[in-house]
Coordinates of C-alpha atoms in Angstrom, one line a residue:
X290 CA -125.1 74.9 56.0
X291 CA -125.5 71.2 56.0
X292 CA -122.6 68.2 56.9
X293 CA -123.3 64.8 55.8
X294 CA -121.5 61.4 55.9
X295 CA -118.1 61.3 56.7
X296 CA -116.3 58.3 58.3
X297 CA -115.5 58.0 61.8
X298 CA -111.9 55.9 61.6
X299 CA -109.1 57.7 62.3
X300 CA -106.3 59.7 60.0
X301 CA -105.1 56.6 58.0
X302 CA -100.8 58.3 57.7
X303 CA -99.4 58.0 54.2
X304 CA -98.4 54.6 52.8
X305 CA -99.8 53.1 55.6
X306 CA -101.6 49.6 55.2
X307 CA -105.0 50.9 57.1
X308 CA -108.2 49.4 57.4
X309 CA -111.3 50.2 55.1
X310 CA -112.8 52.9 56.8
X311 CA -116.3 53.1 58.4
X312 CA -118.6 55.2 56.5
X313 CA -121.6 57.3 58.8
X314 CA -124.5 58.0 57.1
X315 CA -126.1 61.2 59.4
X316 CA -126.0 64.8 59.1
X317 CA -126.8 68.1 60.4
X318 CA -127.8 71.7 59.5
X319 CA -126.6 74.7 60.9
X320 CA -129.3 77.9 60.9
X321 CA -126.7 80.7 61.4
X322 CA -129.7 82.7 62.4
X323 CA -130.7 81.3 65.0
X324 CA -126.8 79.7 65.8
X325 CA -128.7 76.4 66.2
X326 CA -127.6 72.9 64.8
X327 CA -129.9 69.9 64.1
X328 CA -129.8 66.4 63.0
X329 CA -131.6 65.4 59.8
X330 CA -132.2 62.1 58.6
X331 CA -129.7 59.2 58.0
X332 CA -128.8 58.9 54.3
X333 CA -130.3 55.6 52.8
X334 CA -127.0 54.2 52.0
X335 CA -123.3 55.1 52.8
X336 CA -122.1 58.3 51.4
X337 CA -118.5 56.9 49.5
X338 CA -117.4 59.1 47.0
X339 CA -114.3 57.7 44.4
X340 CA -111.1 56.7 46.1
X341 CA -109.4 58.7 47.7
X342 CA -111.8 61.6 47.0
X343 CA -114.6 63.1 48.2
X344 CA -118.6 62.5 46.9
X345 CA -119.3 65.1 44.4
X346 CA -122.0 67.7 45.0
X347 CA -124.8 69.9 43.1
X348 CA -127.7 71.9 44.9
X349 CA -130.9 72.7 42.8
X350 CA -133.4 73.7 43.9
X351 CA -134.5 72.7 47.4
X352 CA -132.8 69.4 46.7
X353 CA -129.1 68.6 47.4
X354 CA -127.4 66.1 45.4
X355 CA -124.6 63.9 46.5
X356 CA -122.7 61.4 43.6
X357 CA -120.9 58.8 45.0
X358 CA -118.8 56.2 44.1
X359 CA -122.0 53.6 43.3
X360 CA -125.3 56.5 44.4
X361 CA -126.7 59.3 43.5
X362 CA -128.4 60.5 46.5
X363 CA -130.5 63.3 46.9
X364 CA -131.8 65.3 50.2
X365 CA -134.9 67.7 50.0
X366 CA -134.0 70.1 52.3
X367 CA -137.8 71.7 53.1
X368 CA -139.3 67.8 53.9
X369 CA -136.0 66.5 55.3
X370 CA -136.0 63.3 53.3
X371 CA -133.5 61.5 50.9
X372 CA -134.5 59.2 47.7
X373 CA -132.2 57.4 45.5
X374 CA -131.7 58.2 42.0
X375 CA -130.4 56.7 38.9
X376 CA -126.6 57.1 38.5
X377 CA -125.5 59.3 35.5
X378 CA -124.4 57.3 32.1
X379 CA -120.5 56.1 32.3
X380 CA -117.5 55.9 34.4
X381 CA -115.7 57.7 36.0
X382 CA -117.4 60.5 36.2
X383 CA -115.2 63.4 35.2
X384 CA -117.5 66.3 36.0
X385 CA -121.2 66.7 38.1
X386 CA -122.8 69.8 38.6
X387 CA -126.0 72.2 37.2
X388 CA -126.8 73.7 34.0
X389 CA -130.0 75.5 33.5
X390 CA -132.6 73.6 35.1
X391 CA -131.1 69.9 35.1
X392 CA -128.4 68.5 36.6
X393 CA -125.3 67.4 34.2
X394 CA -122.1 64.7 34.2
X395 CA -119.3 64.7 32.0
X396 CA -118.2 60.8 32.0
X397 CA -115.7 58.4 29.9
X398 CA -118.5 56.0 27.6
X399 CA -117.5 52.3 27.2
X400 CA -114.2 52.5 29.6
X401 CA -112.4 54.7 26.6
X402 CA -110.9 58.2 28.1
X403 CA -111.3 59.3 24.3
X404 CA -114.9 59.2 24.3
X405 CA -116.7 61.4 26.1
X406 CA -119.9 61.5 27.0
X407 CA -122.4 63.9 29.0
X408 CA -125.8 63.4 30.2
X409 CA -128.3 66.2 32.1
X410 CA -130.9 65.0 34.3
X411 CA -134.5 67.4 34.7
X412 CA -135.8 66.7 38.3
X413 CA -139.1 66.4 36.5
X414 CA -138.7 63.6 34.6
X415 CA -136.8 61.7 36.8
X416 CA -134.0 60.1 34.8
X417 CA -130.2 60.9 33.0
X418 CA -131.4 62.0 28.9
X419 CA -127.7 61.1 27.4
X420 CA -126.4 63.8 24.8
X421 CA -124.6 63.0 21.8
X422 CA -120.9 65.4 21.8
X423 CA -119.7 66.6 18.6
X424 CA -116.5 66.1 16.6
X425 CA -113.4 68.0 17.4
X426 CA -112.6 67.2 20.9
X427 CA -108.3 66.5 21.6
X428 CA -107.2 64.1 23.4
X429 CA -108.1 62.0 26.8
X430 CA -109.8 64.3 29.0
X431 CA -108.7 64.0 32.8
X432 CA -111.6 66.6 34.3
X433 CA -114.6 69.0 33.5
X434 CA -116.0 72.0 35.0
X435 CA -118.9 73.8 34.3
X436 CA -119.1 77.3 34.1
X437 CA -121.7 80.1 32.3
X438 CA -123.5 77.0 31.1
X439 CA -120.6 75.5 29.3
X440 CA -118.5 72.4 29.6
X441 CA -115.0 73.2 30.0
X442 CA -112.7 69.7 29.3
X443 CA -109.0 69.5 30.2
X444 CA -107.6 67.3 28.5
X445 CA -103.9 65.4 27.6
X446 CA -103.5 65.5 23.9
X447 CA -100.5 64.1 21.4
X448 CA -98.4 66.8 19.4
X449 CA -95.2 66.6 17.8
X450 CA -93.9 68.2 20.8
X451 CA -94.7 65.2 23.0
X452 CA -98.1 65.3 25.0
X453 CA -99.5 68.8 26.0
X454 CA -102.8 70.0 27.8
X455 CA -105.6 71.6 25.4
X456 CA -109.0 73.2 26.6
X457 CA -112.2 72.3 24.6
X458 CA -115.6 73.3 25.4
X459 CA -118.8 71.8 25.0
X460 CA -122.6 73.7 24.6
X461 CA -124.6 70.8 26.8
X462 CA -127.5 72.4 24.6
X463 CA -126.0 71.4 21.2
X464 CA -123.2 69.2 21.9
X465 CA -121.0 71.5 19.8
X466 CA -117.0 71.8 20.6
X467 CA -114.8 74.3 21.1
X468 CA -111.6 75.2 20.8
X469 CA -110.3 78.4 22.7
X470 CA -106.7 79.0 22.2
X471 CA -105.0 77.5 25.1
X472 CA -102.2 78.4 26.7
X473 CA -99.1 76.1 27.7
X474 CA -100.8 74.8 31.3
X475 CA -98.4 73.3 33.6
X476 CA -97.5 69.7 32.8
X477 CA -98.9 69.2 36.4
X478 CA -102.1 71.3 36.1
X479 CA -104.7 71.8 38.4
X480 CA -108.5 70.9 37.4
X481 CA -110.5 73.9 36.7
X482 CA -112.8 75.5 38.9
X483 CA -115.6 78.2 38.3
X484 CA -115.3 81.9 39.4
X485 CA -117.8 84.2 38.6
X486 CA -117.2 88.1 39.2
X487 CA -119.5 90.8 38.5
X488 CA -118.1 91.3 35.0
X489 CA -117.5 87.9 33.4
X490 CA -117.2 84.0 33.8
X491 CA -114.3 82.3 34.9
X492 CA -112.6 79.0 34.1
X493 CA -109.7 79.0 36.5
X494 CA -106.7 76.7 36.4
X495 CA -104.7 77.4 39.3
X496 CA -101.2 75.9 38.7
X497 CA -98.5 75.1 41.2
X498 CA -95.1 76.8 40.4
X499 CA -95.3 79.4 37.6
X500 CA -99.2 80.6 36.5
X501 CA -102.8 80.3 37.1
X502 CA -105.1 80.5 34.2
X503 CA -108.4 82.6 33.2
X504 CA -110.7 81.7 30.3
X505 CA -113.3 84.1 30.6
X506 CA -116.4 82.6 28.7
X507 CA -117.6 85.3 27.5
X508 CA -115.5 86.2 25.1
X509 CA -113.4 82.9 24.8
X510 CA -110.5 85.0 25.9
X511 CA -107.5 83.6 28.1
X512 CA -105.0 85.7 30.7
X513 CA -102.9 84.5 33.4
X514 CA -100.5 85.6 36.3
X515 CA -97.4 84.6 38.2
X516 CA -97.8 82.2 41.0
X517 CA -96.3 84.4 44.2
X518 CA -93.3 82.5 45.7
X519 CA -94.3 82.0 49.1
X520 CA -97.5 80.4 50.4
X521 CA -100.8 82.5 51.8
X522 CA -102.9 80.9 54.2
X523 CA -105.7 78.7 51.9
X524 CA -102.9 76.6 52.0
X525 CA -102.8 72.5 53.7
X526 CA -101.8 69.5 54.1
X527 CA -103.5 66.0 53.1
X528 CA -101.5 62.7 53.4
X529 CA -98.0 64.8 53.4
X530 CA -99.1 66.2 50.0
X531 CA -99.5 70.4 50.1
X532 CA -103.1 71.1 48.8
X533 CA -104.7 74.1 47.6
X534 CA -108.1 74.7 48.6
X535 CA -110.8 76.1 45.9
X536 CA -111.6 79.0 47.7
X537 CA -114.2 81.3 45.3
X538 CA -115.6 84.5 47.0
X539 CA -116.7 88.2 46.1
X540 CA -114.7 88.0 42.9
X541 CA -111.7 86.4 43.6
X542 CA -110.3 82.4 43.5
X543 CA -107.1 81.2 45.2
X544 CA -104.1 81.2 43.6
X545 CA -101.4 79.6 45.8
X546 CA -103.0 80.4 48.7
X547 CA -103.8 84.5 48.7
X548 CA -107.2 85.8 47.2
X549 CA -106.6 86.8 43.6
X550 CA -109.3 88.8 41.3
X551 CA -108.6 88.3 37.2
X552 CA -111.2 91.8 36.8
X553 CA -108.5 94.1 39.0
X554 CA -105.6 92.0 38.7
X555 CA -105.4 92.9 42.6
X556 CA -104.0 90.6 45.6
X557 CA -105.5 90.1 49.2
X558 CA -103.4 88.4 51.6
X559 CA -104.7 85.7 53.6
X560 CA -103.6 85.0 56.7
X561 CA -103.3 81.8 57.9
X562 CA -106.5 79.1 58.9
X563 CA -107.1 79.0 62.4
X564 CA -106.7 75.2 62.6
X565 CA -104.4 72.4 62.2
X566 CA -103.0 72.6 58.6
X567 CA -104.4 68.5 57.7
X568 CA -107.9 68.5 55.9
X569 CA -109.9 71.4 57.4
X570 CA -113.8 71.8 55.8
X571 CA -113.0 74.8 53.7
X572 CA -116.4 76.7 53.0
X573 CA -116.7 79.7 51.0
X574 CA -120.0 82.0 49.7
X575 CA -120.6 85.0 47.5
X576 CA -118.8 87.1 50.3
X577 CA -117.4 85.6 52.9

């Protein structure tokens, strides 16, 4: 388990006119075998992901990768050193994460949100190989996941019903789009997030108020539930906003705070975080 960066100014309170903060650039690992911490080296540059959001982050291989805001940092976790990289094609960067054996970003090309464009980068050969996408994708996408090696794009399209969310996909190995059938997501969606169960592939938009969502890529096939009405305890607090952390584990994703699997269509309550309810470091694995 590793920590790096962070800042070490204090909770700047909501509207507040607070200074820039200062930015660390160590880290440590945690061997839960031997219940042991220790330091590993200082980051070459400041860790600073987007404002008012965190750096993004893909492991493969021994190597940890940490986008920033202007770096692309990564951390060999056997040889305990860091080396810069070249930062991924366009901005912002809407997506990072790993498909087959290179890393991938889904960006906005030549500051247009209507063109999209994705790049994978092979540890091997050392730089970002840019990937032309196809025709057929809807409207200005706001975020990408990536789940069994697809692109999934939410995006805000135009209809003669005013504007409305679609879902496209995107085969990083072809560039060819998708369209599953999407549903009506809540006007303020969440982003998606990947689950993966022992039976299928999830894209997972949580929702606020009435439904979360499942496109299971497999089959291209959508379901949802009803959001409970009260809280469960993945549940928190971050600049007066309520925030609902991405929790994935054995199966299930939170919706609204209680452990929900899309296979069983079973609840598991939570109960609630042993800590103050303001911007805890939520981890989660393939079972706990």
């Amino acid at each position: 388990f590793f920590v790096i960066g962070g800042t070490s100014s204090g909770v700047c309170p909501a509207g507040a006119d607070c200074l820039v903060p200062t930015y660390l650039r160590d880290g440590a690992r945690y061997d839960p075998m031997t219940d042991r911490w220790s330091t590993i080296a200082r980051a070459p540059q400041d860790v600073v992901g987007y404002p008012l959001s965190s750096p993004q982050v893909a492991v493969l291989g021994d190597t940890i990768y940490v986008l920033g805001q202007k770096s692309l940092l990564g951390y060999n976790v056997h040889t305990d050193q860091w080396q810069r990289l070249p930062l991924p094609p366009g901005d912002p960067v809407l997506g990072f994460g790993v498909t087959g054996p290179s890393l991938v970003a889904v960006a906005t090309a030549s500051g247009s949100p209507e063109a999209i464009t994705f790049a994978t980068f092979p540890p091997d050969q050392g730089k970002w190989v840019q990937h032309k996408v196809g025709p057929g994708l809807r409207g200005n996408s706001t975020s990408a996941a990536g789940a069994r090696g697809q692109l999934v794009l939410t995006s805000l399209a135009n209809s003669p019903e005013g504007s409305i969310w679609v879902v496209d996909t995107v085969d990083p190995a072809t560039g060819e789009v998708g369209h599953p059938d999407p549903p009506k997501l809540e006007s303020q969606h969440l982003e998606a997030i990947e689950l993966t169960t022992s039976q299928a592939d999830y894209a997972v938009w949580r929702g606020r108020d009435k439904k979360a969502w499942f496109l299971n890529l497999r089959n291209s096939q959508w379901s949802s539930v009803d959001l409970p009405k009260t809280l469960g305890g993945f549940v928190g607090s971050s600049s007066g906003a309520t925030t609902f952390w991405p929790v994935t584990v054995s199966g299930m994703v939170a919706v609204r705070g209680y452990l929900y699997n899309p296979e069983t269509q079973l609840w598991a309550a939570t109960p609630a975080m042993p800590t103050g309810p303001d911007s805890p470091i939520v981890a989660s694995g393939p079972d706990l």
